[in-house]
Short mmCIF file of C-alpha atoms in Angstrom, two decimals:
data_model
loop_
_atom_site.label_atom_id
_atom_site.label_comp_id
_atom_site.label_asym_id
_atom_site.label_seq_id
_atom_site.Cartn_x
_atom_site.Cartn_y
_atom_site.Cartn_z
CA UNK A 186 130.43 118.21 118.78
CA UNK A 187 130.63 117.76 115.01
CA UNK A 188 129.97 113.93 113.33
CA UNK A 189 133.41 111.82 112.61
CA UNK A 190 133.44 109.24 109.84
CA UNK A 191 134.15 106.47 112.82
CA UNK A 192 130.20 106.83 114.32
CA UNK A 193 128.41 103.54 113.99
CA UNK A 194 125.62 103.63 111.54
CA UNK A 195 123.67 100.71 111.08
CA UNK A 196 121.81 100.10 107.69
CA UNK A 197 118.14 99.02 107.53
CA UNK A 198 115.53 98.89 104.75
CA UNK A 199 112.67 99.33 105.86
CA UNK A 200 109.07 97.97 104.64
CA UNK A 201 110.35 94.85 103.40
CA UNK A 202 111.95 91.35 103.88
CA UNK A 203 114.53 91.22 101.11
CA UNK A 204 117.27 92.96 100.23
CA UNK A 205 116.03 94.47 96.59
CA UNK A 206 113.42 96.46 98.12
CA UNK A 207 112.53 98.71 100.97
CA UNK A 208 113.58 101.89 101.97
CA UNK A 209 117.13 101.87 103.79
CA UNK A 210 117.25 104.02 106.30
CA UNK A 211 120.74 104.85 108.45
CA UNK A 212 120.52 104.00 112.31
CA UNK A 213 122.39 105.26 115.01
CA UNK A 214 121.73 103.51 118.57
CA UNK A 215 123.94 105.46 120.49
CA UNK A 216 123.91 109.57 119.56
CA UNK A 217 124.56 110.84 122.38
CA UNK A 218 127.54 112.60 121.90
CA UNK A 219 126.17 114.50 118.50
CA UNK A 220 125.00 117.88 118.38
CA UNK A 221 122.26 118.56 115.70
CA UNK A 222 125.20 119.58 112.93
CA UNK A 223 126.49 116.42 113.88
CA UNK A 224 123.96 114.61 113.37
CA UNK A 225 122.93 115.96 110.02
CA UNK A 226 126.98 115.65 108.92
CA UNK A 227 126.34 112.04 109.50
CA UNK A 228 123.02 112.02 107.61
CA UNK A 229 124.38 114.04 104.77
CA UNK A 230 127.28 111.03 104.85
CA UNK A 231 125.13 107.80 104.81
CA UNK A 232 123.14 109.87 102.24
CA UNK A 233 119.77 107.54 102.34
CA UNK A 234 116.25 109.87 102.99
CA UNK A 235 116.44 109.46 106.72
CA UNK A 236 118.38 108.70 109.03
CA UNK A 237 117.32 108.10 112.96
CA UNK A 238 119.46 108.87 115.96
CA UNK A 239 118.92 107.58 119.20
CA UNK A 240 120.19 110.70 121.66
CA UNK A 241 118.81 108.91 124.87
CA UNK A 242 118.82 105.32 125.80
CA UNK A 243 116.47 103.48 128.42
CA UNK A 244 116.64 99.54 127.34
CA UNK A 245 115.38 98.57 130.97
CA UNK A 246 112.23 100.94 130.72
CA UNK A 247 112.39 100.06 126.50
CA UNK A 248 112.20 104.25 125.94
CA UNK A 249 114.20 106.13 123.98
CA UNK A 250 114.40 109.73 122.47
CA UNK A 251 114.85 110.00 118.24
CA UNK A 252 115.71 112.57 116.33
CA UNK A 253 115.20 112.02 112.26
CA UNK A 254 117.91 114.08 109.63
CA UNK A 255 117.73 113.85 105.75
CA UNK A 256 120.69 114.80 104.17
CA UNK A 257 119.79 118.86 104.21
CA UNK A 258 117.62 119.11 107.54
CA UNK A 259 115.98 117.44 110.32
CA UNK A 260 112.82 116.28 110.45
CA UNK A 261 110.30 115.92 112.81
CA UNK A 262 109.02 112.64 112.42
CA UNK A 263 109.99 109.72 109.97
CA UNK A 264 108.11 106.20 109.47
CA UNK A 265 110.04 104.36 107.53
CA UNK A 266 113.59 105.27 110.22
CA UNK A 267 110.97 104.60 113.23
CA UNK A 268 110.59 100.60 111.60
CA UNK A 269 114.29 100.40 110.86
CA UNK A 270 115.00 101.32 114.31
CA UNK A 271 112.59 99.49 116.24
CA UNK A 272 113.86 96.45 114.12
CA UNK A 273 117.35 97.40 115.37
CA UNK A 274 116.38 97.53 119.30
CA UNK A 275 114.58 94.59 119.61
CA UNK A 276 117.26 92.31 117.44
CA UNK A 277 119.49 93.69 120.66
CA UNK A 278 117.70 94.06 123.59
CA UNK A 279 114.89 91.70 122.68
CA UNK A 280 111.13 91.85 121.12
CA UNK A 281 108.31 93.67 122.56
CA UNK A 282 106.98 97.39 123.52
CA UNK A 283 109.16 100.18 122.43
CA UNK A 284 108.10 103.93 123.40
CA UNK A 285 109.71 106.57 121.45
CA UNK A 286 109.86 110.35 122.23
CA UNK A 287 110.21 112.56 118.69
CA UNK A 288 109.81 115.81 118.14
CA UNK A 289 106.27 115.49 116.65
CA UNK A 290 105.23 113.17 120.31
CA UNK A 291 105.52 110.13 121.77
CA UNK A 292 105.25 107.10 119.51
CA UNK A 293 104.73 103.62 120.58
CA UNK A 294 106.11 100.78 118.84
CA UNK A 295 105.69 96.79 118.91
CA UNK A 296 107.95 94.77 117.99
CA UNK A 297 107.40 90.93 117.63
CA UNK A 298 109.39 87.92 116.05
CA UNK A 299 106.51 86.36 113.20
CA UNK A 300 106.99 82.97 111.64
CA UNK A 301 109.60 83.51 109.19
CA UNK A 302 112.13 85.01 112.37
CA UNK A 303 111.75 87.95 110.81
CA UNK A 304 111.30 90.83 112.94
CA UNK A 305 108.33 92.96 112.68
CA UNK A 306 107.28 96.49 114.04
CA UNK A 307 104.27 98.27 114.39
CA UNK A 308 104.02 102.07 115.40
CA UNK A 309 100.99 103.88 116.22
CA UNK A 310 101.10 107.55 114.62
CA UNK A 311 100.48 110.50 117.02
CA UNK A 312 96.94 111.89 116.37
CA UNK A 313 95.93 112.77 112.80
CA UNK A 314 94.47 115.14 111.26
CA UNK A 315 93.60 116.31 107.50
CA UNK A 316 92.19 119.47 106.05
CA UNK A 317 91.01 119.66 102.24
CA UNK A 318 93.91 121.24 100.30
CA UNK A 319 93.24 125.01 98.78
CA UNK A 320 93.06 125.56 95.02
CA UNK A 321 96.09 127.41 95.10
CA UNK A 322 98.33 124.51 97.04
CA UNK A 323 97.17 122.31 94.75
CA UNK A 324 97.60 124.09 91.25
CA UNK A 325 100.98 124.74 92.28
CA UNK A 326 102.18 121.43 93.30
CA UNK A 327 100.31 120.25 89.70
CA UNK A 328 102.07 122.82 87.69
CA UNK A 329 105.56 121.39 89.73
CA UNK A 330 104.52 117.68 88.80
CA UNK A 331 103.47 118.38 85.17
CA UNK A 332 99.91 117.26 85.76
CA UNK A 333 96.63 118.71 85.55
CA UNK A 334 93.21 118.82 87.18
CA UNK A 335 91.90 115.43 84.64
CA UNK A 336 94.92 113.67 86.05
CA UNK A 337 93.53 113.16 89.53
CA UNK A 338 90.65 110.71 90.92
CA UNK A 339 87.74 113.08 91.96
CA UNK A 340 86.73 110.41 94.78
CA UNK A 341 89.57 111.08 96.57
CA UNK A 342 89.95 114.84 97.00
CA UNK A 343 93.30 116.70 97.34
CA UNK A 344 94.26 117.03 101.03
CA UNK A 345 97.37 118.16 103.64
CA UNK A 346 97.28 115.25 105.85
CA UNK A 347 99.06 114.63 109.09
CA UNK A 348 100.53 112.18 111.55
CA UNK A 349 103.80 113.78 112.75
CA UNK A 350 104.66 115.63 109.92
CA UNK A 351 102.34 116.97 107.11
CA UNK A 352 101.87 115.70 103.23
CA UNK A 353 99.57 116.97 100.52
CA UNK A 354 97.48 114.01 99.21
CA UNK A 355 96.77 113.88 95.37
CA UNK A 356 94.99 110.93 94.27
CA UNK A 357 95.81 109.76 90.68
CA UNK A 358 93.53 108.74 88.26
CA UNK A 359 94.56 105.85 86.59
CA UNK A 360 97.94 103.44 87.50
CA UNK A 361 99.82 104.85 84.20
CA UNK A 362 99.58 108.50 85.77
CA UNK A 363 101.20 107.85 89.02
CA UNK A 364 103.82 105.76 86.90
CA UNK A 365 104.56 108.75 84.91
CA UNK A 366 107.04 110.59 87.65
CA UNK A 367 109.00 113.95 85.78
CA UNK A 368 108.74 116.33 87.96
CA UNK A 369 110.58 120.23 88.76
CA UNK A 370 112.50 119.00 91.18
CA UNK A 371 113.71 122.39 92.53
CA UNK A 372 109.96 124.18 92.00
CA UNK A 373 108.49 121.20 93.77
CA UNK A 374 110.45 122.09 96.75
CA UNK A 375 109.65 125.67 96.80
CA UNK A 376 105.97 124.79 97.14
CA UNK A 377 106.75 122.16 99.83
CA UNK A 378 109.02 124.50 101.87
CA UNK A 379 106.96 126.94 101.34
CA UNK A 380 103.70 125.57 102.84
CA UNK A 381 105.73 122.99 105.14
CA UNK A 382 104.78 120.07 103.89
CA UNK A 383 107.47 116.98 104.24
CA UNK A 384 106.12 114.58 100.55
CA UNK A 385 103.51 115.01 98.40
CA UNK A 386 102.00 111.97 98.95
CA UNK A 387 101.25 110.49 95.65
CA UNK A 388 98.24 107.62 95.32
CA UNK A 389 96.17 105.18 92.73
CA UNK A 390 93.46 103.19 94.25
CA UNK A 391 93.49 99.36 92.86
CA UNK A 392 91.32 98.35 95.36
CA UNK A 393 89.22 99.72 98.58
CA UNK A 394 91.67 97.87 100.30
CA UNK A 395 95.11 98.29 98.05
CA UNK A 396 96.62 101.29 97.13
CA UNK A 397 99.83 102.53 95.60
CA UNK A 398 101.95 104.96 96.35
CA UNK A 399 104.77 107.22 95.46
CA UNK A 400 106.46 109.87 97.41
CA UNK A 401 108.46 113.08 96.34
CA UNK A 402 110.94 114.44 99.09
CA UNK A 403 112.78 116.83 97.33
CA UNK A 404 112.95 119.30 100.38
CA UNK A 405 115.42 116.51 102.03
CA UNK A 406 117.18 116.22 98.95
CA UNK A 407 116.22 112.81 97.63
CA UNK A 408 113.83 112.19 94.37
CA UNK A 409 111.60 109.57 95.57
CA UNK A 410 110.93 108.01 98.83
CA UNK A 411 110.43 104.03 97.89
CA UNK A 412 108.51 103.39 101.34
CA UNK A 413 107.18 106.67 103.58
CA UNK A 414 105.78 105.07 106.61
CA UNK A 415 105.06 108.89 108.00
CA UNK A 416 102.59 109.32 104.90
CA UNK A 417 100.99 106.16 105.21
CA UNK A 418 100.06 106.93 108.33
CA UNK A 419 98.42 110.52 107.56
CA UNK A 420 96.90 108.59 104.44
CA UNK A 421 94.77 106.18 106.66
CA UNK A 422 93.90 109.26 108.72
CA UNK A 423 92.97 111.33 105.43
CA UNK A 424 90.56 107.75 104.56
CA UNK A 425 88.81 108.18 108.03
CA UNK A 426 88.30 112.20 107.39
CA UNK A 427 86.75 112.02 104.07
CA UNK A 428 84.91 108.80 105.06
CA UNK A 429 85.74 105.99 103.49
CA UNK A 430 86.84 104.27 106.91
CA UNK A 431 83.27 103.18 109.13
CA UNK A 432 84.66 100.27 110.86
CA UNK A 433 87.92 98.84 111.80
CA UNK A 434 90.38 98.46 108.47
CA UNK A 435 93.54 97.31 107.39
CA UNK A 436 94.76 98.07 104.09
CA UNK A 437 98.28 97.70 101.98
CA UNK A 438 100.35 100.30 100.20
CA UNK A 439 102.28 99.24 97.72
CA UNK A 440 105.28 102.05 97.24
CA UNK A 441 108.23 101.95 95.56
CA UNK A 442 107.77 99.48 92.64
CA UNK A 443 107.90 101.99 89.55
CA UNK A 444 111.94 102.63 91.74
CA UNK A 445 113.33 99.09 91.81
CA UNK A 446 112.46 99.13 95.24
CA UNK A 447 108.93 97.18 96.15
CA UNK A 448 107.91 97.68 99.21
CA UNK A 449 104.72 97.12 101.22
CA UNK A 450 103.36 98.65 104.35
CA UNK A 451 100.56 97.54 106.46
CA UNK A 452 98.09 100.69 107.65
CA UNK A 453 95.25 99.89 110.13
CA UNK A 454 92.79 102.67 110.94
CA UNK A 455 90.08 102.75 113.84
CA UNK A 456 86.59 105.42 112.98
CA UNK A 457 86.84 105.90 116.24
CA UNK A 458 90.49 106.88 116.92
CA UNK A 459 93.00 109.47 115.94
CA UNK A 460 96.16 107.15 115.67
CA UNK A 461 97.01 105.11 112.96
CA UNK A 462 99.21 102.04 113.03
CA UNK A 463 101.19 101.12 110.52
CA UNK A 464 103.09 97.55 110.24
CA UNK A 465 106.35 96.74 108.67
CA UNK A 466 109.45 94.43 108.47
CA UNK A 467 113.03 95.88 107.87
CA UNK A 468 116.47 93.77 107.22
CA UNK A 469 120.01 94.67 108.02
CA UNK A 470 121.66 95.79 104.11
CA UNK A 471 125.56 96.92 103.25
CA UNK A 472 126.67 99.89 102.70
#
């Protein structure tokens, strides 16, 4: 069955708790009746980096099955759509435990009210898992961004990390590099296609426990993600593998800010684990 204008979409941004920031994200509770085409018609409609369709519905047993569509493709996992969601269920059906089947695994979520009323979710990641990146991945997604070797912070080492969906890591040297965002928009997505990665996962360290963050999606069609909870989850798994993580941590990424479009995302990482949780609030926004 092929999308019609009339499906409901609901609008969330993700990863904030106003309406100038975030990453909005199209949500559609009931799918059922859409075939993949259909969904990505839809998708390709609302026109925001992800989309998330709920194809089956269980609100007494709080589980559902998503499937995730950019504008040109689906995808197997998405953070950012997962809050936006969750947000979505439990301002219907009530706060709590969520469980979520995607195509990259299950994924729990939980969903609470905090002080403000606001809604927030948390979703643990399916297991991670990063590798160090190869020479050649890296010198081509450099020559695609415009930078160099000199550009990026040699304590954090280029790696594809993952937690549903796979991202090359480059760490940036200094604030005013990551801020400085030209990049071959159509080579870019060669290399990404290519060697199926989802973002390149762009970083600065302020702090051991701040970092910022920008995100490239090109292969779905967009510029810039301004909040990629997917990637913030392989990041904290990418901090455990190269060691900087030897006891229980939180820390914040700050994404979206050089786009109009601050947004903040909480990312809590066990040594001793494989998941990774990451925390976030997301508001109901127009068309």
């Amino acid at each position: 069955m092929t999308a019609e204008l009339s499906t409901d979409v609901l609008r969330y941004a993700a990863f904030t708790s106003g309406h100038e920031g975030g990453n909005p994200a199209g949500v559609v509770l009931d799918a059922s009746a859409l075939d993949g085409p259909g969904m990505l018609a839809v998708a390709a409609e609302v026109g925001y980096s992800e989309t998330a369709f709920v194809t089956v519905r269980d609100d007494e047993r709080r589980r559902f099955s998503l499937r995730y569509y950019s504008p040109l493709a689906e995808v197997a996992f998405c953070g950012h759509a997962t809050v936006a969601t969750a947000v979505a269920l439990a301002e219907r059906i009530g706060p709590g435990p969520l469980l979520l089947d995607t195509r990259a695994g299950e994924v729990a979520v939980d969903t609470a009210v905090d002080g403000t009323g606001a809604v927030r979710a948390t979703l643990t990641s399916v297991p991670t898992r990063s590798r160090p990146a190869s020479d050649a991945e890296v010198d081509a997604a450099l020559d695609r961004l415009g930078w160099v070797r000199e550009d990026l912070d040699p304590e954090l080492p280029p790696h594809v990390a993952f937690a549903g969906v796979e991202h090359l890591v480059l760490a940036a040297a200094s604030r005013a590099r990551l801020a400085d965002l030209d990049y071959d928009f159509d080579g870019l997505a060669e290399v990404m296609r290519r060697h199926g990665w989802t973002t390149v996962h762009l970083v600065w360290r302020e702090a051991p426990d701040r970092f910022h963050a920008r995100d490239p999606f090109p292969v779905g069609g967009v510029v810039e993600d301004p909040a990629t909870g997917a990637a913030a989850a392989a990041f904290g798994g990418y901090l455990r593998t190269i060691g900087l993580v030897r006891e229980r941590t939180a820390f914040t990424v700050r994404q979206g800010e050089d786009m109009g479009r601050p947004s903040d995302l909480l990312v809590e990482v066990d040594p001793d684990g494989e998941r990774v949780r990451v925390t976030g609030r997301a508001v109901p926004v127009g068309d």
